[in-house]
Amino acid sequence: MPEPLPATAAVPDDAARAKAPSPLPPLLPSEAELAGLKRWKRQHWIEFALLALARGGIEAVRIEDLARRSGRTPGSFYSHFPGRDALLDAMVGDWLTRQLARVEWVHDHLRRTGRFTLSGILQDAAERGPGRWTGRSGSELELAMRIWARSDPRAERALSEVDALRIAAARDMVLAEYPHARHATEIGLLLNWILAGRHIVFPGPAGLPAEGDAAVELLLELARADADPGRAAPGPPRTPA
């Protein structure tokens, strides 16, 4: 009988690969990191423009302003883009790619950790502080994208695609825990709003207001009542004595 391979030479099987965590998709570099580069590629202009969008909205994405702030020349910009409209197209595409990768990473993480349920994602979110996937990382940019989407169909389409993926997954999480839920999509939508509210609707350092925990408990109680028609509907949140 052949001797077993040493541990260093072992090849992980498919199950092990499935459980192995993939790295969290990287966030945008900082303005200082980009400005410190000697030579810029097309991608660097896109990233710098996204940072400007997050900082000052779509009005901050002006070629002259981007060149001045980054220490580049307008000529450098035009060597990569025919004009501002092409840059805006590229910004939307880059943001969408990043967001879809991040959403897929979160869903994969929840499945690997056995938390792809309504209670599971709420517990996971509660354990993660600012700077993680449920924290404020990238929230300024998403808020700016949502404001931009009010006036630009390109941004609106990208946001709709991301939101549809989030809401569909939230519905699946509800059904994973409450397979008889009658309004899984609606509860999933509420779940999405609660998670977004942690850092987009309430962008301050405190995140959700004091009633946030009560809102989470109420959502769970709604899900239980929705899955069990004989269960009494939840009442208003209890106030501390």
CSV table of C-alpha atoms in Angstrom, one decimal:
chain,number,residue,atom,x,y,z
A,1,MET,CA,0.0,0.0,0.0
A,2,PRO,CA,1.6,3.3,-1.0
A,3,GLU,CA,2.5,5.7,1.7
A,4,PRO,CA,0.2,8.8,2.0
A,5,LEU,CA,1.4,12.0,0.5
A,6,PRO,CA,2.9,14.5,3.0
A,7,ALA,CA,0.6,17.2,4.2
A,8,THR,CA,2.4,19.9,2.2
A,9,ALA,CA,1.7,18.0,-1.0
A,10,ALA,CA,-1.9,17.3,-0.3
A,11,VAL,CA,-4.4,18.6,-2.9
A,12,PRO,CA,-7.6,19.9,-1.4
A,13,ASP,CA,-10.8,18.2,-2.7
A,14,ASP,CA,-13.8,20.0,-4.1
A,15,ALA,CA,-15.5,20.3,-0.7
A,16,ALA,CA,-12.4,21.9,0.8
A,17,ARG,CA,-12.2,24.3,-2.0
A,18,ALA,CA,-15.8,25.2,-1.5
A,19,LYS,CA,-15.3,26.0,2.1
A,20,ALA,CA,-12.1,27.9,1.6
A,21,PRO,CA,-12.8,31.7,1.9
A,22,SER,CA,-12.1,33.8,-1.0
A,23,PRO,CA,-10.5,37.3,-0.4
A,24,LEU,CA,-12.9,40.2,0.0
A,25,PRO,CA,-12.9,42.2,-3.2
A,26,PRO,CA,-10.7,45.2,-2.7
A,27,LEU,CA,-12.0,48.7,-2.1
A,28,LEU,CA,-10.9,51.7,-4.1
A,29,PRO,CA,-7.4,53.1,-3.4
A,30,SER,CA,-7.2,56.5,-1.8
A,31,GLU,CA,-6.6,59.7,-3.6
A,32,ALA,CA,-3.2,59.9,-2.1
A,33,GLU,CA,-2.3,56.5,-3.3
A,34,LEU,CA,-3.4,57.3,-6.8
A,35,ALA,CA,-1.8,60.7,-6.9
A,36,GLY,CA,1.5,59.1,-5.8
A,37,LEU,CA,1.7,56.9,-8.9
A,38,LYS,CA,4.3,58.0,-11.5
A,39,ARG,CA,2.2,56.8,-14.5
A,40,TRP,CA,-1.5,56.5,-14.8
A,41,LYS,CA,-3.4,54.0,-16.8
A,42,ARG,CA,-7.1,54.2,-17.9
A,43,GLN,CA,-8.2,52.4,-14.7
A,44,HIS,CA,-6.6,55.1,-12.5
A,45,TRP,CA,-8.7,57.8,-14.0
A,46,ILE,CA,-11.8,55.7,-13.4
A,47,GLU,CA,-10.9,55.1,-9.8
A,48,PHE,CA,-10.0,58.8,-9.1
A,49,ALA,CA,-13.3,59.8,-10.7
A,50,LEU,CA,-15.2,57.4,-8.5
A,51,LEU,CA,-13.5,58.9,-5.4
A,52,ALA,CA,-14.5,62.4,-6.6
A,53,LEU,CA,-18.1,61.2,-7.1
A,54,ALA,CA,-18.1,59.9,-3.5
A,55,ARG,CA,-16.6,63.2,-2.2
A,56,GLY,CA,-18.7,65.8,-4.1
A,57,GLY,CA,-21.3,64.1,-6.2
A,58,ILE,CA,-21.4,64.0,-10.0
A,59,GLU,CA,-20.7,67.8,-10.3
A,60,ALA,CA,-17.2,67.0,-8.9
A,61,VAL,CA,-16.4,64.8,-11.8
A,62,ARG,CA,-15.0,67.4,-14.1
A,63,ILE,CA,-12.0,66.7,-16.3
A,64,GLU,CA,-10.1,69.9,-15.4
A,65,ASP,CA,-10.8,69.4,-11.6
A,66,LEU,CA,-9.7,65.7,-11.8
A,67,ALA,CA,-6.5,66.7,-13.6
A,68,ARG,CA,-5.7,69.5,-11.1
A,69,ARG,CA,-6.5,67.5,-8.0
A,70,SER,CA,-4.4,64.5,-9.2
A,71,GLY,CA,-1.5,66.5,-10.6
A,72,ARG,CA,-2.1,65.2,-14.1
A,73,THR,CA,-2.9,67.1,-17.3
A,74,PRO,CA,-6.1,67.1,-19.3
A,75,GLY,CA,-4.0,65.8,-22.2
A,76,SER,CA,-3.3,62.7,-20.1
A,77,PHE,CA,-7.0,62.2,-19.6
A,78,TYR,CA,-7.7,62.5,-23.4
A,79,SER,CA,-5.1,59.9,-24.2
A,80,HIS,CA,-7.4,57.4,-22.5
A,81,PHE,CA,-10.9,58.8,-23.0
A,82,PRO,CA,-12.6,60.7,-25.9
A,83,GLY,CA,-14.5,62.8,-23.4
A,84,ARG,CA,-16.3,63.0,-20.1
A,85,ASP,CA,-19.3,60.9,-21.2
A,86,ALA,CA,-17.0,58.0,-21.9
A,87,LEU,CA,-15.5,58.4,-18.4
A,88,LEU,CA,-19.0,58.3,-16.9
A,89,ASP,CA,-19.8,55.1,-18.8
A,90,ALA,CA,-16.6,53.5,-17.5
A,91,MET,CA,-17.3,54.7,-13.9
A,92,VAL,CA,-20.7,53.0,-13.9
A,93,GLY,CA,-19.3,49.8,-15.3
A,94,ASP,CA,-16.5,49.7,-12.8
A,95,TRP,CA,-18.8,50.4,-9.8
A,96,LEU,CA,-21.2,47.7,-11.0
A,97,THR,CA,-18.5,45.1,-11.4
A,98,ARG,CA,-17.1,45.9,-7.9
A,99,GLN,CA,-20.5,45.8,-6.3
A,100,LEU,CA,-21.6,42.6,-7.9
A,101,ALA,CA,-18.3,40.9,-6.8
A,102,ARG,CA,-18.8,42.3,-3.3
A,103,VAL,CA,-22.4,41.1,-3.0
A,104,GLU,CA,-21.4,37.6,-4.3
A,105,TRP,CA,-18.6,37.5,-1.8
A,106,VAL,CA,-21.0,38.3,1.1
A,107,HIS,CA,-23.5,35.7,0.0
A,108,ASP,CA,-20.7,33.1,-0.4
A,109,HIS,CA,-19.4,34.0,3.1
A,110,LEU,CA,-22.9,33.6,4.6
A,111,ARG,CA,-23.3,30.2,3.0
A,112,ARG,CA,-19.9,29.0,4.1
A,113,THR,CA,-20.6,30.0,7.7
A,114,GLY,CA,-24.1,28.6,7.8
A,115,ARG,CA,-25.6,32.1,8.1
A,116,PHE,CA,-27.5,32.3,4.8
A,117,THR,CA,-30.8,32.8,6.7
A,118,LEU,CA,-32.7,35.8,8.0
A,119,SER,CA,-31.4,35.4,11.5
A,120,GLY,CA,-27.9,34.5,10.3
A,121,ILE,CA,-27.3,37.6,8.2
A,122,LEU,CA,-28.6,39.9,11.0
A,123,GLN,CA,-26.4,38.2,13.5
A,124,ASP,CA,-23.4,38.4,11.2
A,125,ALA,CA,-24.1,42.1,10.5
A,126,ALA,CA,-24.3,42.8,14.2
A,127,GLU,CA,-20.9,41.3,14.8
A,128,ARG,CA,-19.2,43.4,12.1
A,129,GLY,CA,-18.0,46.9,12.9
A,130,PRO,CA,-17.4,49.8,10.6
A,131,GLY,CA,-15.0,49.0,7.7
A,132,ARG,CA,-16.3,45.5,7.1
A,133,TRP,CA,-18.9,44.5,4.5
A,134,THR,CA,-21.8,45.7,6.6
A,135,GLY,CA,-19.9,48.8,7.8
A,136,ARG,CA,-19.3,52.1,6.1
A,137,SER,CA,-16.7,51.0,3.6
A,138,GLY,CA,-17.9,52.4,0.2
A,139,SER,CA,-21.1,53.7,1.6
A,140,GLU,CA,-20.4,57.3,0.6
A,141,LEU,CA,-19.9,56.1,-3.0
A,142,GLU,CA,-23.1,54.1,-3.0
A,143,LEU,CA,-25.0,57.1,-1.6
A,144,ALA,CA,-23.5,59.3,-4.3
A,145,MET,CA,-24.4,56.7,-7.0
A,146,ARG,CA,-28.0,56.7,-5.8
A,147,ILE,CA,-28.2,60.5,-6.0
A,148,TRP,CA,-26.6,60.4,-9.4
A,149,ALA,CA,-29.1,57.7,-10.5
A,150,ARG,CA,-32.0,60.2,-10.1
A,151,SER,CA,-30.7,62.1,-13.2
A,152,ASP,CA,-28.8,59.5,-15.2
A,153,PRO,CA,-30.3,56.2,-16.5
A,154,ARG,CA,-26.8,54.6,-16.6
A,155,ALA,CA,-26.4,54.8,-12.9
A,156,GLU,CA,-30.1,53.9,-12.4
A,157,ARG,CA,-29.7,50.6,-14.4
A,158,ALA,CA,-26.5,49.7,-12.4
A,159,LEU,CA,-28.2,50.3,-9.1
A,160,SER,CA,-31.3,48.3,-10.2
A,161,GLU,CA,-29.1,45.3,-11.0
A,162,VAL,CA,-27.3,45.4,-7.7
A,163,ASP,CA,-30.6,45.9,-5.7
A,164,ALA,CA,-32.3,43.1,-7.6
A,165,LEU,CA,-29.5,40.7,-6.6
A,166,ARG,CA,-29.5,41.8,-3.0
A,167,ILE,CA,-33.3,41.5,-2.7
A,168,ALA,CA,-33.5,38.1,-4.4
A,169,ALA,CA,-30.8,36.8,-2.0
A,170,ALA,CA,-32.6,38.3,1.0
A,171,ARG,CA,-35.8,36.5,-0.1
A,172,ASP,CA,-33.9,33.3,-0.3
A,173,MET,CA,-32.5,33.9,3.2
A,174,VAL,CA,-36.1,34.3,4.5
A,175,LEU,CA,-37.2,31.1,2.9
A,176,ALA,CA,-34.2,29.2,4.1
A,177,GLU,CA,-35.3,29.9,7.7
A,178,TYR,CA,-39.1,30.2,7.1
A,179,PRO,CA,-40.0,28.0,4.1
A,180,HIS,CA,-43.7,28.7,4.6
A,181,ALA,CA,-43.4,32.4,4.7
A,182,ARG,CA,-46.2,34.0,2.6
A,183,HIS,CA,-44.4,37.3,2.0
A,184,ALA,CA,-40.8,36.3,1.7
A,185,THR,CA,-40.0,38.9,-1.0
A,186,GLU,CA,-41.5,41.7,1.1
A,187,ILE,CA,-39.6,40.6,4.2
A,188,GLY,CA,-36.5,40.3,2.1
A,189,LEU,CA,-37.0,43.9,1.0
A,190,LEU,CA,-37.3,45.1,4.6
A,191,LEU,CA,-34.1,43.1,5.4
A,192,ASN,CA,-32.3,44.9,2.6
A,193,TRP,CA,-33.5,48.3,3.9
A,194,ILE,CA,-32.3,47.5,7.4
A,195,LEU,CA,-28.9,46.5,6.2
A,196,ALA,CA,-28.6,49.5,3.9
A,197,GLY,CA,-29.8,51.7,6.6
A,198,ARG,CA,-26.8,50.8,8.8
A,199,HIS,CA,-24.5,52.9,6.7
A,200,ILE,CA,-26.3,54.6,3.8
A,201,VAL,CA,-29.6,56.0,5.3
A,202,PHE,CA,-27.8,56.7,8.6
A,203,PRO,CA,-24.2,57.5,7.6
A,204,GLY,CA,-23.1,59.0,10.9
A,205,PRO,CA,-20.6,57.2,13.2
A,206,ALA,CA,-23.4,55.7,15.3
A,207,GLY,CA,-25.1,54.0,12.3
A,208,LEU,CA,-28.7,53.0,13.1
A,209,PRO,CA,-30.5,55.0,15.7
A,210,ALA,CA,-31.3,53.5,19.1
A,211,GLU,CA,-34.5,51.9,17.7
A,212,GLY,CA,-32.4,49.8,15.3
A,213,ASP,CA,-32.2,46.7,17.5
A,214,ALA,CA,-35.9,46.8,18.1
A,215,ALA,CA,-36.5,47.1,14.3
A,216,VAL,CA,-34.4,43.9,13.8
A,217,GLU,CA,-36.4,42.1,16.4
A,218,LEU,CA,-39.7,43.2,14.9
A,219,LEU,CA,-38.6,42.0,11.5
A,220,LEU,CA,-37.8,38.6,12.9
A,221,GLU,CA,-41.2,38.5,14.6
A,222,LEU,CA,-42.9,39.5,11.4
A,223,ALA,CA,-41.2,36.6,9.6
A,224,ARG,CA,-42.3,34.1,12.3
A,225,ALA,CA,-45.9,35.4,12.1
A,226,ASP,CA,-45.8,35.4,8.3
A,227,ALA,CA,-44.7,31.7,8.2
A,228,ASP,CA,-47.3,30.7,10.9
A,229,PRO,CA,-50.8,32.2,10.1
A,230,GLY,CA,-52.0,31.1,13.6
A,231,ARG,CA,-49.3,33.1,15.3
A,232,ALA,CA,-50.4,36.5,16.8
A,233,ALA,CA,-49.1,39.5,14.9
A,234,PRO,CA,-46.3,41.4,16.6
A,235,GLY,CA,-47.2,44.4,18.7
A,236,PRO,CA,-45.2,47.7,19.0
A,237,PRO,CA,-41.6,47.4,20.2
A,238,ARG,CA,-41.3,47.2,23.9
A,239,THR,CA,-39.8,50.2,25.6
A,240,PRO,CA,-37.4,49.8,28.5
A,241,ALA,CA,-38.9,50.2,31.9
